[in-house]
CSV table of C-alpha atoms in Angstrom, one decimal:
chain,number,residue,atom,x,y,z
A,1,UNK,CA,85.3,-121.3,117.3
A,2,UNK,CA,85.7,-119.4,114.1
A,3,UNK,CA,86.6,-122.2,111.2
A,4,UNK,CA,88.6,-120.3,109.7
A,5,UNK,CA,91.3,-118.1,111.6
A,6,UNK,CA,93.0,-115.3,109.9
A,7,UNK,CA,96.0,-113.4,111.4
A,8,UNK,CA,96.9,-110.7,111.4
A,9,UNK,CA,93.5,-109.5,111.7
A,10,UNK,CA,95.4,-105.6,110.3
A,11,UNK,CA,98.8,-104.7,108.4
A,12,UNK,CA,100.7,-101.7,107.9
A,13,UNK,CA,102.0,-102.2,104.4
A,14,UNK,CA,105.7,-100.4,103.9
A,15,UNK,CA,106.1,-99.5,99.8
A,16,UNK,CA,108.8,-102.2,98.4
A,17,UNK,CA,108.4,-104.5,101.7
A,18,UNK,CA,107.3,-107.8,102.6
A,19,UNK,CA,104.3,-109.6,104.0
A,20,UNK,CA,102.8,-113.1,105.6
A,21,UNK,CA,99.3,-113.4,105.1
A,22,UNK,CA,98.0,-116.7,107.4
A,23,UNK,CA,94.6,-118.8,107.5
A,24,UNK,CA,94.3,-121.9,109.9
A,25,UNK,CA,91.4,-124.4,109.1
A,26,UNK,CA,89.5,-125.8,111.4
A,27,UNK,CA,87.5,-127.8,108.6
A,28,UNK,CA,88.2,-130.2,106.2
A,29,UNK,CA,89.3,-127.7,103.8
A,30,UNK,CA,89.6,-129.4,100.3
A,31,UNK,CA,90.4,-125.7,98.1
A,32,UNK,CA,90.7,-122.4,99.3
A,33,UNK,CA,90.2,-119.2,97.2
A,34,UNK,CA,92.1,-115.9,98.2
A,35,UNK,CA,90.6,-112.8,97.7
A,36,UNK,CA,91.1,-109.0,97.9
A,37,UNK,CA,87.9,-107.0,98.7
A,38,UNK,CA,88.9,-103.0,97.5
A,39,UNK,CA,88.2,-100.0,98.8
A,40,UNK,CA,85.1,-99.8,96.8
A,41,UNK,CA,83.8,-103.3,98.6
A,42,UNK,CA,84.3,-104.9,95.5
A,43,UNK,CA,85.9,-108.7,95.5
A,44,UNK,CA,88.7,-109.4,93.1
A,45,UNK,CA,89.8,-112.8,93.0
A,46,UNK,CA,92.9,-113.5,93.7
A,47,UNK,CA,93.8,-117.3,93.7
A,48,UNK,CA,92.3,-120.7,93.7
A,49,UNK,CA,94.0,-123.4,95.2
A,50,UNK,CA,94.2,-127.5,95.4
A,51,UNK,CA,97.0,-128.0,98.0
A,52,UNK,CA,100.4,-126.8,97.3
A,53,UNK,CA,101.5,-122.8,96.1
A,54,UNK,CA,100.9,-121.0,93.3
A,55,UNK,CA,102.2,-117.5,91.8
A,56,UNK,CA,100.9,-114.5,90.6
A,57,UNK,CA,103.4,-111.8,89.8
A,58,UNK,CA,104.6,-109.5,93.4
A,59,UNK,CA,101.6,-112.5,95.1
A,60,UNK,CA,102.7,-116.1,96.2
A,61,UNK,CA,100.2,-118.4,97.8
A,62,UNK,CA,100.2,-122.1,99.8
A,63,UNK,CA,97.7,-124.8,100.4
A,64,UNK,CA,98.7,-127.5,102.4
A,65,UNK,CA,95.5,-129.2,103.7
A,66,UNK,CA,96.9,-131.7,105.8
A,67,UNK,CA,98.9,-129.5,108.2
A,68,UNK,CA,95.2,-126.8,107.6
A,69,UNK,CA,96.7,-124.0,106.6
A,70,UNK,CA,97.2,-121.4,103.6
A,71,UNK,CA,99.5,-118.7,103.9
A,72,UNK,CA,99.7,-115.6,101.3
A,73,UNK,CA,103.1,-113.4,100.9
A,74,UNK,CA,103.7,-109.8,99.0
A,75,UNK,CA,106.4,-109.2,98.1
A,76,UNK,CA,107.8,-105.3,97.1
A,77,UNK,CA,104.5,-104.4,98.3
A,78,UNK,CA,102.5,-101.1,96.4
A,79,UNK,CA,100.0,-98.9,97.3
A,80,UNK,CA,97.5,-100.7,95.7
A,81,UNK,CA,98.1,-103.6,97.6
A,82,UNK,CA,96.5,-101.2,99.8
A,83,UNK,CA,92.7,-103.5,101.0
A,84,UNK,CA,91.2,-106.4,102.9
A,85,UNK,CA,92.2,-109.4,102.2
A,86,UNK,CA,90.1,-112.2,102.7
A,87,UNK,CA,90.4,-116.4,102.4
A,88,UNK,CA,87.8,-118.5,102.1
A,89,UNK,CA,87.5,-122.5,102.2
A,90,UNK,CA,85.5,-124.9,100.6
A,91,UNK,CA,82.7,-126.1,102.9
A,92,UNK,CA,81.7,-129.5,100.5
A,93,UNK,CA,78.8,-128.9,99.5
A,94,UNK,CA,78.5,-127.5,97.1
A,95,UNK,CA,81.4,-125.5,96.6
A,96,UNK,CA,79.6,-122.5,99.4
A,97,UNK,CA,82.7,-120.7,101.0
A,98,UNK,CA,83.7,-120.0,104.8
A,99,UNK,CA,85.0,-116.9,104.5
A,100,UNK,CA,87.9,-115.3,107.3
A,101,UNK,CA,87.3,-112.3,109.4
A,102,UNK,CA,89.7,-110.1,106.9
A,103,UNK,CA,93.2,-109.4,107.1
A,104,UNK,CA,93.1,-105.1,106.8
A,105,UNK,CA,95.8,-104.0,105.0
A,106,UNK,CA,96.3,-100.0,105.1
A,107,UNK,CA,99.7,-98.5,103.9
A,108,UNK,CA,101.9,-96.5,105.8
A,109,UNK,CA,103.2,-93.6,104.7
A,110,UNK,CA,107.5,-92.7,105.1
B,1,UNK,CA,85.3,-112.4,81.6
B,2,UNK,CA,83.4,-114.1,84.2
B,3,UNK,CA,79.9,-111.6,85.2
B,4,UNK,CA,77.7,-111.4,88.3
B,5,UNK,CA,75.0,-108.6,87.7
B,6,UNK,CA,72.9,-107.4,91.2
B,7,UNK,CA,70.0,-104.6,92.1
B,8,UNK,CA,69.3,-102.9,92.8
B,9,UNK,CA,72.8,-101.7,94.9
B,10,UNK,CA,71.9,-99.9,97.0
B,11,UNK,CA,68.3,-100.3,99.2
B,12,UNK,CA,66.4,-98.5,101.9
B,13,UNK,CA,63.8,-100.0,104.1
B,14,UNK,CA,61.6,-99.7,106.6
B,15,UNK,CA,60.7,-102.6,109.3
B,16,UNK,CA,58.4,-104.9,107.9
B,17,UNK,CA,58.6,-104.5,104.5
B,18,UNK,CA,59.4,-107.2,102.2
B,19,UNK,CA,62.6,-106.4,100.5
B,20,UNK,CA,63.6,-108.4,97.1
B,21,UNK,CA,67.1,-108.3,95.7
B,22,UNK,CA,68.5,-109.8,92.0
B,23,UNK,CA,71.0,-111.2,91.1
B,24,UNK,CA,72.3,-112.5,87.8
B,25,UNK,CA,74.9,-114.2,85.8
B,26,UNK,CA,76.2,-114.9,82.1
B,27,UNK,CA,78.5,-117.6,82.8
B,28,UNK,CA,76.5,-120.7,82.9
B,29,UNK,CA,77.6,-121.7,86.4
B,30,UNK,CA,75.1,-124.0,87.2
B,31,UNK,CA,75.8,-122.9,91.5
B,32,UNK,CA,75.2,-119.7,93.0
B,33,UNK,CA,75.0,-118.4,96.6
B,34,UNK,CA,73.7,-115.5,98.8
B,35,UNK,CA,76.6,-114.6,101.3
B,36,UNK,CA,76.5,-111.4,104.3
B,37,UNK,CA,78.4,-109.5,104.6
B,38,UNK,CA,79.1,-107.2,107.9
B,39,UNK,CA,81.5,-104.9,109.1
B,40,UNK,CA,84.5,-105.4,109.9
B,41,UNK,CA,84.0,-109.3,108.8
B,42,UNK,CA,84.0,-112.0,105.8
B,43,UNK,CA,80.7,-113.1,104.4
B,44,UNK,CA,78.4,-115.6,105.5
B,45,UNK,CA,76.3,-118.0,104.0
B,46,UNK,CA,72.6,-117.8,103.3
B,47,UNK,CA,71.0,-120.1,100.5
B,48,UNK,CA,72.8,-121.4,97.9
B,49,UNK,CA,71.3,-123.5,94.5
B,50,UNK,CA,72.4,-126.2,93.3
B,51,UNK,CA,70.7,-125.1,89.5
B,52,UNK,CA,67.3,-124.2,88.3
B,53,UNK,CA,64.1,-125.1,90.2
B,54,UNK,CA,66.3,-125.9,93.7
B,55,UNK,CA,66.8,-123.4,96.6
B,56,UNK,CA,69.0,-125.1,99.9
B,57,UNK,CA,69.6,-123.2,103.1
B,58,UNK,CA,73.1,-121.5,104.1
B,59,UNK,CA,74.1,-121.5,107.4
B,60,UNK,CA,72.0,-118.2,108.4
B,61,UNK,CA,69.6,-118.5,106.6
B,62,UNK,CA,66.6,-117.6,109.5
B,63,UNK,CA,64.5,-115.1,107.6
B,64,UNK,CA,65.5,-115.3,104.0
B,65,UNK,CA,64.3,-117.1,101.4
B,66,UNK,CA,65.3,-118.0,98.1
B,67,UNK,CA,64.1,-118.4,94.4
B,68,UNK,CA,66.2,-119.6,91.4
B,69,UNK,CA,63.4,-119.2,88.2
B,70,UNK,CA,66.1,-119.7,86.1
B,71,UNK,CA,69.9,-121.2,84.9
B,72,UNK,CA,70.7,-117.1,85.2
B,73,UNK,CA,69.0,-115.9,87.9
B,74,UNK,CA,68.0,-116.2,91.5
B,75,UNK,CA,67.3,-113.7,94.4
B,76,UNK,CA,66.8,-113.6,97.9
B,77,UNK,CA,63.6,-112.5,98.9
B,78,UNK,CA,63.3,-110.5,102.6
B,79,UNK,CA,59.9,-111.4,103.9
B,80,UNK,CA,59.2,-109.6,106.8
B,81,UNK,CA,62.4,-107.0,106.5
B,82,UNK,CA,64.4,-106.2,110.4
B,83,UNK,CA,67.1,-104.1,111.6
B,84,UNK,CA,69.2,-106.6,112.0
B,85,UNK,CA,69.7,-107.6,108.3
B,86,UNK,CA,71.1,-104.2,107.5
B,87,UNK,CA,74.2,-105.6,106.1
B,88,UNK,CA,76.1,-106.0,102.5
B,89,UNK,CA,75.1,-108.3,100.0
B,90,UNK,CA,76.3,-110.0,97.7
B,91,UNK,CA,75.6,-113.1,94.9
B,92,UNK,CA,78.1,-115.6,93.4
B,93,UNK,CA,77.5,-118.5,91.0
B,94,UNK,CA,80.4,-120.8,90.7
B,95,UNK,CA,80.8,-124.9,89.5
B,96,UNK,CA,83.6,-127.0,90.9
B,97,UNK,CA,86.6,-124.7,90.4
B,98,UNK,CA,85.9,-121.0,92.0
B,99,UNK,CA,83.6,-119.0,93.0
B,100,UNK,CA,82.8,-115.4,91.4
B,101,UNK,CA,81.0,-112.7,93.2
B,102,UNK,CA,78.7,-109.8,92.0
B,103,UNK,CA,79.7,-105.7,93.2
B,104,UNK,CA,76.9,-106.1,96.5
B,105,UNK,CA,74.3,-104.4,97.5
B,106,UNK,CA,74.3,-102.4,100.5
B,107,UNK,CA,70.7,-102.9,101.9
B,108,UNK,CA,69.6,-101.3,105.2
B,109,UNK,CA,66.4,-101.9,107.2
B,110,UNK,CA,65.1,-98.5,109.0
């Protein structure tokens, strides 16, 4: 099965609302990274996490290594938040990453 | 600012031909990685390197070779390209902390 399972696979984004994305790990993740892949395909670094939480503007992320999951919260969503969000867990060798399948965030027009 | 560049950005190859994808980083990171991303999926690790002269197999190395001639450069080589290797290829560099990704190379094998 998937070593890094992301949910949901897709999300409709309404401006001004809050959203939550989640990753569950079946590997012994020691660190987690979150990326946004923009419509051009570039991977933008959002967070690098050891167990704990981080916040950056309207984004907040948490990583619980004991319960093997990580979350990404988007507060007061904006259209520029659209794209595909990936979480990736460090696999233990040379810090190589194991990626989830992504959450596609799609703008929901009013 | 971290800088990872890839060339070419787009490549069309014929089945059975040889393809070389190049990656350069100016971060002075020891570790470099090659991943591939197929439509609708996350990234999967092909090869990685701990430093100049070293290459290691990742999760899906079959059909690929890698070369790390210097700290800055890491190449991915497809000796006999097949249509199943049509994908977007990402290079990354990193240390104990975050990985930084290049813009990707779109490879089509006809």
